Structures are given as structure tokens and as C-alpha cells.
């Protein structure tokens, strides 16, 4: 039988029609997948195992007679597959069971006979929970009959592993598009995934030697990113005569999507890869890393946006007690540099997880492509987790580029999204630099929206992105691509203090903490009043008004003192790391003398509160001011409105007459 895309679509359509024929009155349309997806898996596995059923049963008896408990490996060998069934049943056998109760019993025995890896798929689909409803409606037998129809050939002779995987993915896509609201949580559109994989592989395609490579996704969903990445890598390398093999690794917390991912790999004949992915409610990537200490060559992910990770935070010991080396690192002389973000959004924590798995000792190192929403670019104040992650990434020179995707790319959201491209082996021309690409205009409208998804990035659109990426600082359209020094995104957040001034205080006396507290509660603030002295420094102290150390005459002697700051007058400023020092000691002083001192001569900087932060503003860097309208256009609009108003008044007046 032809293995053409048309045939794949025909088979997917046949399976889709089974749902409408058998389940229409039993399930709402959005729940068809609860039955159809696991049944599709079972039908394929059943047909693959048909030829070796007797060998498996013989091996099973022999192992049981010998009292061997660990039977998985020899049973796989007997089945000549990475899965098997020891029930003695096939779907064809079950087809002839007329009694519905007996059919359910035999079908459950059939399910129980599958190997542990298939059991995991069945359990995560929660397929056994559907059997009661199917039996009561006498639909189980009808489903078996439909899936065994001659024109629905899911056997290896009718459909190879790749074709079967294509059919299954087509079904998953259809079901996800039917459930647009849920789709975005677990399903990244293929056009977005293809762009991500191209950005990850194509820039270094010529440098990838023959060999074995490990691919990882820490928020795997249905596994589409891994399989597309695998296909992309093999396509790029095979065209240049290289021999590349891949091992896929992934982790996913949602049970159903994990079951889909595992099933997809098994259906493609990649049972070994299916053994390398883990999932289910107990496997949250942030709090239960299934691949701790492992490193990978290529990593990609679409982590959840704006989703609370408070439960994971608590499992890790609480925000202030997290010691996981993925999220507490050594950086800038701080051995406890925290990458822990606010519990309301953990998407950058997933990126930190990927970075922790970068290869350090290989020539190619690792490359990462990860999708995030706009908040990852700028949320979090200096010193907070989000800003610390951006600083950590940029100061380690891992960030190659950020690509702004078109709006309405995803199924359940129209918000702005961005692909971050990272590498710990930057090419020479990119060192110390970060490229921002505005790809919001490179898309093709869909003929019909799929939920919120209204556009797609076709191959020609992706070509434009790759052209800009590869051209780097030689790209001639600066409205689309800009290159910055990494330090351009950094700033120092300074705290500006002004003295507490209370009417009637002694300007030459040092006040105790208790007295100052009382003054704050009972005193009258006045900008013309004397400043309250909280501390007198040693005789050798040198005045430094910029740092809040002032010279005052006390009892006829010149002393250096510190004033109590007025918290009501406290302010903060962001000073770019690139602020030129000019005639001053550093950029902070230059900024302070220019922006603060002329308006508050008594202000100083509390150096102990100064923190470094990083943020990336696409809006500012790619801002396009709207052209001003001409006076003639405005006058024409006014005249048009006046005419409409006159017509309305005349109509009202005529009606009253």
C-alpha cells in the first residue's frame, strides 16, 4: 500500500469517522480522544505482535516454569519488539465474543497482558476508566469491529512505523485543535517547532560530525518537539553524507500528554526512546528532575507561561530554602546566587533547568531553543530571580538571539511569544553580543482560525528568520534585526536617600534609634528643618556626600556624620551599565550628578542597596512611531462628522414634526 501523505490522511480520516459513528451519543466531541487514541495504539500494537504471539506465549510458559521473575528482556526478544502481550488474546479473538460482560473481562485480560511500558501508556490514558461506559452502551464490540475493518489496515505491511507515527500525530493534532482551549498547554504548533529546530541546528549544520547525539525536552507535552528535532537533525546531516543517531529524553507532568508521547514513539518503532521519557503527576520537572546530573547536546522546550509553581517550590523546601544546584548557582562572586523566580510564574526556571544540562567538555557544547512569553524579557526587579536568570545567562555569554514570533501563533493565546536561542559555544563574531530579531511580520494568515491561532510560519517565512539570524550584524534591515552588546541590557538599580528633617531638632546632636523612632511618630516633617543625625563617624573618616557622609561642625570640631534617611522620600533609579563616567568616578556618579543632584541637593546613594539587573525591551528597540496625520486629513474627518451630525439632527427634527 502507498505510504503517501494522502494515504496517511485517509487512514486518519477513517479513524476519525469511527469516533463519530460509535461515540457520538456516548461522549461529547472533545472527549472522543479518551477512547480513540488508546484504541489506535492497541490496534497497531496488536497487528505488530500477531506474527510472534506464539513465540511469546512459549517463552512466557518457559520463564514461569523456571521461576524467573524478571521476564521483560526475554519476552521482548521473543516478540522481536520493545513491547509484547502475554494474554493469549488478539483483537481478532475478542471480536467473536458476543456476550458484553465476557467481552469486557477478556478485553481487560488482554490489556493486562501488555508489557510494562505499554501498561504505563494505558494507565496514563486512564483507558480502563472508559470500559464501564463502553460496555453499558454495548460499544466496545463495535469499536473492535470498526478498528478491524479491512480498509483500516494498521499492520506493518500496510503502514510502516513512520507512516503510523504520522497518522497518530495527525489524530492528536485534530483532537487538540478540537479542544483549542487545552491545546496550547500541551501542544506547540508544528510551524513554531520547525522554526525552533532550524534555529537550533542550521547555524552549525556544517560543524556537526557523524556520531550520536542526545536530545532533551523538560516540558515535553506530546513529544512533538523531540520528534521534529530528530527529523530535522537527520535531514540536515544526511544531505551532507554524515551518519547521525539520536537518543531522545523528555519529561512531562500531564498524564495524558505523556501517554501520547510514549505511544507515539512506540508506534514509530522507537521503543528504546520511549524508555527514556518519563511522566505523570509525580514527575514535575522543577521538583523531581528525572535526569539529574545528565547532559545533552540539543535541548528545546515550551514551558508553561504564567503558571504557578508553588507546589514545586514547597517540595523543594520553600522559596528561601531551595538548594537545588539547578536554581542556586555560583555567579559574580556569590556562591548562593539565586535563580528562584516568584511562585506565580516558573517559565524561566525551566530554562535554568535546560542550562544546567549543557555539555561542558565537548567541542560543540550544547544548543538550546526555548519559547517564552514577553514577561521573561522584563519581569522581576534587580536581584529577583527572573532578573538574576537574565543576568546569569547574558554575563556567561550564552544568549545568541531572541526572536519575536508573530502574534496569534498558538492555539489558546494571542499574546507575544519569543524564541530564546542559547549556546555555550558561540562563534567568534557573536561573542559578547545578543541579536534581537523582530519576526512578527513574517507569517502567513490561515484561511480559518484554529482557536486563537490565526497565522502560521511557513517555510518561506522561516527562511527570512534564518537569513537574518545567519547574517547577524551584516543584515541590512535594522527594522527586523539588531545586534547589541550583552551589557547593553544591564543596569544598576540605585537607592536614593534624603535626610529625615524634623522641625526643632538639634542639627549638631546625634539622636539614638529610640529617639529617632519617636521623632518619626510625633515630629513635624519640613524640608527646611535640620536633618536628623543618626551616627557620628571616627575622626579619620572622610566626607563623601555621594555616599551619605557629611561634614558637620559639632562643639567647634569638624566631624563626619550620617543622617537618618526619610523613607517617605526614598526613591530608586536605574543606571545603565554602559552609562559613561565622563569627568566623574563612574557612570553612577555621572548619572546622579546629572539626574538627581540638581533637584535634590541633599540626596545620597545607599551603596549597600545597589543591585545589578537585566531586562530586554523589544518594544523600545523596535519602536516605530506612527506618522502624524496631516491637517487636511483631520479637517476632512471633522467635516465628515459634522455632516453626519447635521443629517441626524435633521432626521430627528423631521420625525418630531
XYZ file of C-alpha atoms in Angstrom:
657
model
C 0.000 0.000 0.000
C 1.211 3.523 -0.769
C 2.919 5.355 2.080
C 1.986 8.752 0.689
C 0.739 11.668 2.804
C -2.633 11.215 1.086
C -2.840 7.650 2.415
C -1.910 8.831 5.902
C -4.665 11.427 5.800
C -7.151 8.834 4.531
C -6.369 6.455 7.410
C -6.576 9.289 9.959
C -9.945 10.267 8.477
C -11.190 6.667 8.761
C -10.218 6.526 12.436
C -11.795 9.944 12.993
C -15.034 8.659 11.457
C -15.096 5.750 13.946
C -15.384 8.294 16.732
C -18.404 9.893 15.081
C -20.003 6.521 14.263
C -19.600 4.814 17.661
C -19.105 7.515 20.303
C -21.417 10.320 19.186
C -24.103 9.675 21.811
C -21.698 8.466 24.496
C -19.159 11.302 24.696
C -19.022 14.989 23.958
C -16.877 15.606 20.917
C -13.947 16.897 22.935
C -13.712 13.591 24.829
C -13.553 11.270 21.819
C -9.772 11.166 22.180
C -10.081 9.434 25.574
C -11.128 6.334 23.649
C -9.862 6.735 20.099
C -6.205 7.484 20.862
C -5.617 4.469 23.140
C -7.638 2.237 20.793
C -5.464 3.336 17.862
C -2.379 2.410 19.862
C -3.813 -1.003 20.769
C -4.808 -1.771 17.179
C -1.317 -1.020 15.905
C 0.450 -2.966 18.648
C -1.932 -5.871 18.174
C -1.147 -6.111 14.463
C 2.615 -5.787 15.028
C 2.620 -8.600 17.629
C 0.459 -11.017 15.629
C 3.367 -12.843 13.976
C 5.242 -13.532 17.224
C 2.308 -14.264 19.537
C 3.028 -17.993 19.740
C 6.724 -17.405 20.403
C 5.868 -15.012 23.222
C 3.446 -17.465 24.813
C 6.033 -20.252 24.590
C 8.685 -18.045 26.171
C 6.254 -16.936 28.890
C 5.498 -20.543 29.860
C 9.171 -21.429 29.891
C 10.045 -18.462 32.125
C 7.177 -19.196 34.500
C 8.175 -22.858 34.760
C 11.738 -21.841 35.529
C 10.547 -19.399 38.224
C 12.217 -16.394 36.550
C 10.729 -13.141 37.855
C 12.426 -10.594 35.597
C 10.886 -11.562 32.279
C 10.848 -8.270 30.363
C 14.030 -8.640 28.300
C 13.485 -12.270 27.114
C 9.835 -11.524 26.272
C 10.913 -8.514 24.196
C 13.371 -10.786 22.408
C 10.630 -13.337 21.732
C 8.315 -10.638 20.389
C 11.152 -9.107 18.343
C 9.826 -5.759 19.553
C 10.278 -3.428 22.500
C 6.839 -4.492 23.777
C 4.759 -7.687 23.992
C 1.464 -9.202 25.155
C 1.190 -12.397 27.200
C -2.612 -12.580 27.490
C -3.031 -15.068 24.664
C -5.720 -12.820 23.139
C -5.708 -10.737 19.981
C -8.353 -8.211 18.955
C -9.440 -10.729 16.331
C -10.127 -13.273 19.110
C -12.122 -10.707 21.071
C -14.129 -9.803 18.008
C -16.086 -13.052 18.225
C -17.155 -12.594 21.879
C -20.863 -11.843 21.765
C -21.608 -11.514 25.492
C -20.775 -7.935 26.558
C -19.785 -8.895 30.114
C -17.472 -11.654 28.902
C -16.077 -9.306 26.262
C -15.152 -6.764 28.906
C -13.496 -9.451 31.069
C -11.496 -10.776 28.142
C -10.606 -7.264 26.992
C -9.315 -6.382 30.464
C -7.239 -9.574 30.457
C -5.916 -8.519 27.054
C -4.917 -5.100 28.434
C -3.306 -6.694 31.488
C -1.162 -8.878 29.246
C 0.812 -5.998 27.739
C 4.387 -5.239 28.745
C 5.053 -2.658 31.490
C 5.869 0.148 29.052
C 2.511 -0.277 27.286
C 0.762 -0.632 30.661
C 2.141 2.789 31.520
C 0.546 4.234 28.384
C -2.808 2.583 29.149
C -2.711 3.776 32.755
C -1.824 7.368 31.883
C -4.594 7.451 29.282
C -6.858 6.195 32.118
C -8.334 3.971 29.445
C -9.665 1.332 31.835
C -11.952 4.024 33.264
C -13.791 4.107 29.925
C -14.636 0.400 29.833
C -17.709 0.585 32.056
C -19.366 3.219 29.867
C -18.408 1.420 26.646
C -19.734 -1.909 27.968
C -23.065 -0.484 29.147
C -23.647 1.049 25.728
C -22.519 -2.151 24.000
C -19.941 -0.021 22.174
C -16.784 -1.985 22.987
C -17.546 -4.683 20.448
C -18.475 -2.070 17.839
C -15.142 -0.307 18.338
C -13.217 -3.556 17.925
C -15.212 -4.364 14.788
C -14.585 -0.921 13.284
C -10.853 -0.980 14.028
C -10.559 -4.428 12.415
C -12.268 -3.300 9.194
C -10.314 -4.394 6.069
C -9.957 -0.840 4.738
C -8.318 0.297 8.003
C -5.019 -1.537 7.700
C -2.761 -0.536 10.604
C -0.460 -3.534 10.176
C 3.243 -3.085 9.312
C 2.566 -4.317 5.784
C 0.007 -1.599 5.237
C 1.742 1.179 7.134
C 5.384 1.401 8.152
C 6.462 2.818 11.522
C 6.999 6.318 10.210
C 3.612 6.283 8.498
C 1.929 5.039 11.665
C 3.564 7.814 13.640
C 2.355 10.339 11.086
C -1.225 9.028 11.335
C -1.154 9.125 15.139
C 0.238 12.662 15.193
C -2.455 13.731 12.725
C -5.109 12.374 15.094
C -3.516 14.128 18.058
C -3.397 17.374 16.081
C -7.088 17.085 15.158
C -8.141 16.348 18.719
C -6.052 19.216 20.054
C -7.496 21.615 17.517
C -10.983 20.445 18.514
C -10.035 21.409 22.071
C -8.362 24.726 21.369
C -8.519 25.922 24.955
C -6.489 22.964 26.174
C -4.266 22.617 23.134
C -1.885 25.428 23.964
C -0.962 23.864 27.276
C 0.395 20.681 25.757
C 0.674 21.211 22.027
C 3.064 23.620 20.315
C 2.119 24.300 16.668
C 4.364 22.437 14.255
C 5.336 25.603 12.393
C 6.722 27.074 15.622
C 8.567 23.843 16.416
C 10.117 23.672 12.948
C 11.395 27.228 13.284
C 12.863 26.410 16.693
C 14.659 23.330 15.400
C 16.011 25.194 12.392
C 17.388 27.931 14.649
C 18.981 25.256 16.812
C 20.571 23.137 14.072
C 21.064 25.074 10.836
C 23.626 27.639 12.091
C 26.020 24.795 12.996
C 24.900 22.143 10.490
C 28.311 22.039 8.778
C 30.094 21.582 12.111
C 28.051 18.593 13.342
C 30.165 15.455 12.819
C 28.869 11.916 12.440
C 28.040 10.466 15.830
C 25.394 10.006 18.487
C 23.521 12.952 19.980
C 21.230 13.319 22.989
C 18.097 15.500 22.660
C 16.095 16.652 25.693
C 12.835 18.467 26.427
C 11.977 19.211 30.051
C 8.365 20.215 29.297
C 7.734 17.574 26.683
C 3.977 17.725 26.155
C 3.114 15.212 23.460
C 6.754 14.926 22.382
C 6.391 16.791 19.103
C 9.442 18.975 19.667
C 11.701 15.975 20.191
C 10.499 14.094 17.130
C 10.652 17.168 14.857
C 14.126 17.965 16.214
C 15.233 14.410 15.486
C 13.865 14.586 11.930
C 15.468 17.992 11.324
C 18.892 16.902 12.568
C 18.864 13.733 10.464
C 17.701 15.599 7.362
C 20.443 18.226 7.685
C 23.225 15.731 8.309
C 22.175 13.052 5.828
C 22.193 15.584 2.999
C 25.909 16.096 3.649
C 26.675 12.389 3.911
C 27.035 12.228 7.688
C 25.770 9.380 9.824
C 23.960 10.602 12.899
C 21.985 8.693 15.509
C 19.897 10.259 18.251
C 18.603 9.405 21.695
C 15.501 11.252 22.876
C 14.862 12.179 26.514
C 11.903 14.036 27.957
C 9.772 14.699 30.998
C 6.080 15.633 31.215
C 3.803 16.087 34.220
C 0.431 15.716 32.440
C -0.550 12.048 32.343
C -2.473 12.024 29.067
C 0.041 14.015 27.057
C 2.839 11.855 28.458
C 0.899 8.766 27.338
C 0.555 10.275 23.856
C 4.277 10.986 23.653
C 5.250 7.492 24.787
C 2.707 5.877 22.476
C 3.920 7.939 19.522
C 7.488 6.729 19.993
C 6.450 3.096 20.363
C 4.238 3.326 17.284
C 7.208 4.650 15.331
C 9.184 1.587 16.328
C 11.348 3.588 18.716
C 10.672 1.679 21.908
C 14.148 2.425 23.259
C 13.419 6.160 23.079
C 10.068 5.520 24.764
C 12.006 4.033 27.678
C 13.942 7.311 28.002
C 10.946 9.555 28.636
C 9.212 9.839 31.982
C 5.992 11.432 33.078
C 2.849 11.542 35.097
C 1.708 13.691 38.033
C 4.640 12.609 40.201
C 7.182 13.774 37.623
C 7.225 17.551 37.759
C 10.470 18.704 36.143
C 11.097 21.504 38.647
C 10.737 19.445 41.830
C 11.539 15.935 40.576
C 14.265 16.064 37.949
C 14.326 12.645 36.274
C 17.653 13.409 34.569
C 19.656 14.998 37.380
C 23.346 15.217 36.575
C 22.879 14.310 32.904
C 23.985 16.445 29.968
C 22.509 16.786 26.479
C 23.686 18.062 23.114
C 20.478 19.754 21.995
C 17.578 20.927 24.147
C 14.308 22.629 23.392
C 11.181 23.409 25.324
C 7.907 25.317 25.505
C 7.377 25.688 29.268
C 4.041 26.804 30.748
C 3.567 30.587 30.933
C 2.128 32.366 33.917
C 1.521 29.097 35.719
C 2.097 28.880 39.461
C 4.858 26.524 40.574
C 4.096 26.995 44.287
C 3.610 23.249 44.822
C 7.054 22.560 43.344
C 8.527 25.366 45.417
C 7.167 23.815 48.595
C 8.514 20.390 47.611
C 11.938 21.941 47.111
C 11.883 23.349 50.631
C 10.251 26.749 50.188
C 11.434 29.873 48.373
C 14.167 30.747 50.880
C 15.424 27.204 51.439
C 15.887 25.877 47.915
C 19.352 24.382 47.454
C 18.835 22.537 44.156
C 22.042 23.220 42.149
C 19.953 23.950 39.056
C 18.485 27.013 40.754
C 21.155 28.136 43.234
C 24.492 28.665 41.490
C 27.794 30.448 41.841
C 27.947 33.684 39.874
C 29.655 37.084 40.151
C 31.403 36.023 43.345
C 28.179 34.909 45.013
C 28.179 31.193 45.861
C 24.441 31.313 46.614
C 23.255 33.253 43.597
C 19.513 32.567 43.410
C 17.680 31.810 40.181
C 14.437 31.174 42.065
C 11.615 33.148 40.482
C 8.345 34.216 42.024
C 5.975 31.312 42.537
C 3.380 32.830 40.192
C 5.382 32.009 37.044
C 8.097 29.380 36.704
C 8.832 29.518 32.971
C 12.383 30.827 33.393
C 13.038 28.052 35.916
C 12.536 25.581 33.066
C 15.169 27.467 31.068
C 17.555 27.298 34.036
C 16.911 23.541 34.141
C 17.968 23.252 30.483
C 21.107 25.308 31.049
C 22.106 23.059 33.956
C 22.246 20.171 31.468
C 24.571 21.800 28.940
C 27.589 19.765 27.886
C 30.800 21.361 29.085
C 33.558 19.140 27.695
C 32.579 18.607 24.044
C 33.642 20.708 21.072
C 30.074 21.613 20.126
C 28.861 22.061 23.690
C 25.070 22.419 23.746
C 22.422 24.459 21.975
C 19.011 25.416 23.366
C 15.825 26.780 21.803
C 13.060 27.708 24.243
C 9.751 29.565 23.775
C 8.637 32.171 26.323
C 6.126 34.956 26.582
C 7.077 38.597 26.994
C 7.260 38.538 30.781
C 10.518 36.569 30.640
C 12.144 39.570 28.993
C 11.495 42.135 31.702
C 9.613 40.961 34.816
C 11.451 40.763 38.098
C 13.315 43.606 39.755
C 17.103 43.745 40.045
C 18.181 40.986 42.406
C 14.995 38.938 41.914
C 15.025 35.508 40.295
C 13.844 36.485 36.813
C 16.374 39.309 36.520
C 19.086 37.122 38.031
C 18.457 34.448 35.395
C 18.739 37.005 32.587
C 21.931 38.390 34.132
C 23.390 34.898 34.629
C 22.672 33.959 31.005
C 23.967 37.190 29.450
C 27.053 37.597 31.633
C 28.020 33.995 30.871
C 27.579 34.877 27.182
C 25.170 32.032 26.413
C 22.413 34.065 24.705
C 22.788 34.152 20.921
C 19.453 35.607 19.906
C 15.819 36.219 20.808
C 13.242 36.034 18.023
C 9.878 37.776 18.413
C 7.257 35.494 16.857
C 4.119 36.708 15.066
C 1.055 37.273 17.224
C -1.688 34.625 17.176
C 0.783 31.782 16.674
C -0.572 29.492 19.380
C -3.905 27.726 19.813
C -5.031 29.187 23.122
C -3.371 32.581 23.279
C -2.737 35.530 21.011
C -0.019 37.041 23.207
C 3.500 37.894 22.093
C 5.910 34.951 22.226
C 9.665 34.723 21.782
C 12.222 32.036 20.939
C 15.403 32.213 23.007
C 18.437 30.652 21.297
C 21.331 29.770 23.607
C 24.733 28.161 23.134
C 27.793 27.655 25.300
C 29.966 27.544 22.171
C 29.280 30.865 20.461
C 31.069 31.537 17.202
C 33.682 34.290 17.421
C 31.607 37.053 15.804
C 28.769 36.512 18.314
C 30.872 36.621 21.470
C 29.655 39.284 23.852
C 26.754 40.068 21.518
C 23.000 39.426 21.526
C 20.850 39.544 18.403
C 17.198 40.589 18.539
C 15.044 39.626 15.549
C 11.569 41.046 15.034
C 9.837 38.275 13.065
C 6.321 39.477 13.904
C 5.733 40.392 10.268
C 6.963 37.112 8.792
C 3.845 34.948 8.796
C 1.031 33.725 6.573
C -2.655 34.084 7.591
C -4.635 30.874 7.987
C -7.767 30.513 5.907
C -9.614 29.667 9.112
C -8.526 30.350 12.670
C -7.746 27.373 14.900
C -8.807 28.743 18.254
C -6.546 31.757 18.803
C -4.122 30.613 16.117
C -4.652 32.868 13.116
C -1.276 32.715 11.355
C 1.429 30.202 10.573
C 5.137 30.475 9.883
C 5.590 28.792 6.527
C 8.949 27.609 5.205
C 9.454 30.894 3.327
C 8.736 32.880 6.491
C 11.189 30.743 8.443
C 13.752 31.277 5.668
C 13.535 35.017 6.338
C 14.231 34.467 10.038
C 17.211 32.202 9.327
C 18.568 34.678 6.798
C 18.520 37.446 9.418
C 19.989 35.124 12.069
C 22.839 33.931 9.869
C 23.638 37.402 8.528
C 23.944 38.601 12.142
C 25.405 42.136 12.181
C 25.597 42.221 8.374
C 21.816 42.073 7.957
C 20.809 45.294 6.253
C 17.249 45.700 7.573
C 17.646 47.174 11.044
C 13.874 47.324 11.417
C 13.975 43.499 11.539
C 17.265 42.653 13.223
C 19.518 44.481 15.675
C 22.725 43.392 17.401
C 23.672 44.622 20.876
C 26.453 44.137 23.355
C 25.167 41.941 26.173
C 25.999 44.657 28.680
C 23.528 46.978 26.922
C 20.671 45.162 28.685
C 22.145 45.572 32.172
C 21.612 48.284 34.730
C 22.392 49.103 38.323
C 19.412 49.858 40.481
C 20.455 52.515 42.986
C 18.538 53.605 46.062
C 18.436 57.386 46.508
C 18.004 58.598 50.077
C 17.248 62.013 51.503
C 17.630 63.008 55.161
C 14.817 62.983 57.685
C 14.136 66.641 58.527
C 12.102 67.366 61.644
C 11.157 70.811 62.952
C 13.024 71.730 66.155
C 15.791 69.069 66.136
C 19.342 69.995 67.113
C 21.475 69.971 63.907
C 24.658 69.180 65.860
C 23.404 66.357 68.067
C 23.414 62.593 67.429
C 19.993 61.014 68.133
C 19.514 57.467 69.373
C 17.422 54.904 67.491
C 14.698 55.199 70.124
C 14.653 58.984 69.831
C 14.541 58.807 66.038
C 11.579 56.428 66.190
C 9.759 58.907 68.434
C 10.614 61.817 66.123
C 9.167 59.911 63.165
C 5.946 59.293 65.057
C 5.464 62.711 66.691
C 7.685 65.174 64.818
C 6.694 67.527 62.016
C 8.493 66.983 58.730
C 9.644 70.090 56.903
C 12.124 70.338 54.019
C 13.626 73.479 55.573
C 14.127 71.858 59.007
C 17.505 70.492 60.174
C 18.472 66.934 59.243
C 18.469 64.290 61.988
C 21.964 62.902 62.708
C 21.935 59.140 63.442
C 25.672 58.398 63.562
C 28.999 60.151 64.072
C 31.914 58.510 62.248
C 35.507 58.188 63.595
C 37.822 61.215 63.464
C 39.687 59.792 60.482
C 36.520 59.486 58.380
C 36.499 61.362 55.084
C 33.337 63.152 53.956
C 31.591 61.650 50.919
C 28.208 63.314 50.322
C 27.529 60.959 47.393
C 27.505 58.068 49.861
C 25.673 59.944 52.632
C 28.657 61.002 54.742
C 28.509 64.719 55.513
C 30.804 67.186 57.220
C 29.265 68.985 60.246
C 30.704 71.239 62.969
C 29.945 69.810 66.403
C 31.205 71.528 69.579
C 33.619 73.553 67.490
C 35.106 70.497 65.773
C 34.551 69.273 62.223
C 33.133 65.746 62.196
C 31.727 63.399 59.554
C 28.177 62.216 60.234
C 25.407 60.128 58.656
C 21.806 61.322 58.582
C 18.716 59.240 59.216
C 17.045 58.630 55.826
C 13.419 59.614 55.366
C 11.670 56.535 53.955
C 8.882 58.723 52.583
C 11.388 60.460 50.314
C 13.255 57.289 49.285
C 13.457 56.670 45.539
C 15.205 54.328 43.114
C 16.854 54.903 39.758
C 18.100 52.557 37.032
C 21.558 53.443 35.772
C 22.637 51.633 32.598
C 25.817 49.587 32.972
C 27.019 51.438 29.887
C 26.480 54.891 31.433
C 29.659 56.885 30.569
C 31.646 58.196 33.553
C 32.771 61.385 31.838
C 34.576 63.571 34.362
C 33.295 61.552 37.327
C 34.489 58.392 39.071
C 31.967 56.118 37.387
C 28.705 56.051 35.471
C 26.595 56.009 38.619
C 28.091 59.276 39.851
C 27.731 60.858 36.407
C 24.068 59.839 36.294
C 23.483 61.017 39.871
C 25.081 64.417 39.306
C 23.039 64.924 36.151
C 19.657 63.445 37.072
C 19.357 63.753 40.863
C 21.571 66.427 42.456
C 20.051 69.384 40.542
C 16.642 68.523 42.026
C 17.647 67.224 45.472
C 20.963 68.633 46.601
C 20.870 66.772 49.935
C 20.337 63.307 48.362
C 22.814 60.444 48.555
C 23.149 56.845 47.342
C 22.830 53.937 49.767
C 25.545 51.794 48.213
C 24.568 48.723 50.250
C 21.263 48.544 48.367
C 22.714 48.786 44.840
C 21.834 45.742 42.715
C 22.522 44.703 39.139
C 19.588 43.797 36.932
C 18.961 42.893 33.299
C 15.915 43.399 31.118
C 15.289 43.247 27.379
C 12.756 45.620 25.853
C 11.750 44.633 22.326
C 9.205 47.442 22.295
C 11.835 50.091 22.917
C 14.383 48.705 20.461
C 11.889 48.140 17.640
C 9.550 51.046 18.319
C 8.057 52.532 15.154
C 6.326 55.879 15.802
C 3.060 56.287 13.941
C 3.303 59.101 11.368
C 1.405 62.245 12.330
C -1.769 62.901 10.354
C -1.878 65.943 8.128
C -4.064 68.921 8.969
C -6.031 68.331 5.774
C -6.909 64.757 6.854
C -8.060 65.944 10.271
C -10.176 68.720 8.748
C -11.760 66.254 6.316
C -12.719 63.950 9.217
C -14.241 66.877 11.127
C -16.292 67.945 8.120
C -17.487 64.358 7.634
C -18.554 64.129 11.299
C -20.322 67.490 11.066
C -22.237 66.294 8.005
C -23.291 63.090 9.794
C -24.388 65.139 12.803
C -26.430 67.535 10.639
C -28.139 64.563 8.942
C -29.014 63.005 12.304
C -30.396 66.276 13.662
C -32.485 66.749 10.514
C -33.776 63.186 10.786
C -34.727 63.666 14.454
C -36.336 67.033 13.766
C -38.271 65.606 10.821
C -39.509 62.706 12.928
C -40.778 65.054 15.646
C -42.606 67.178 13.083
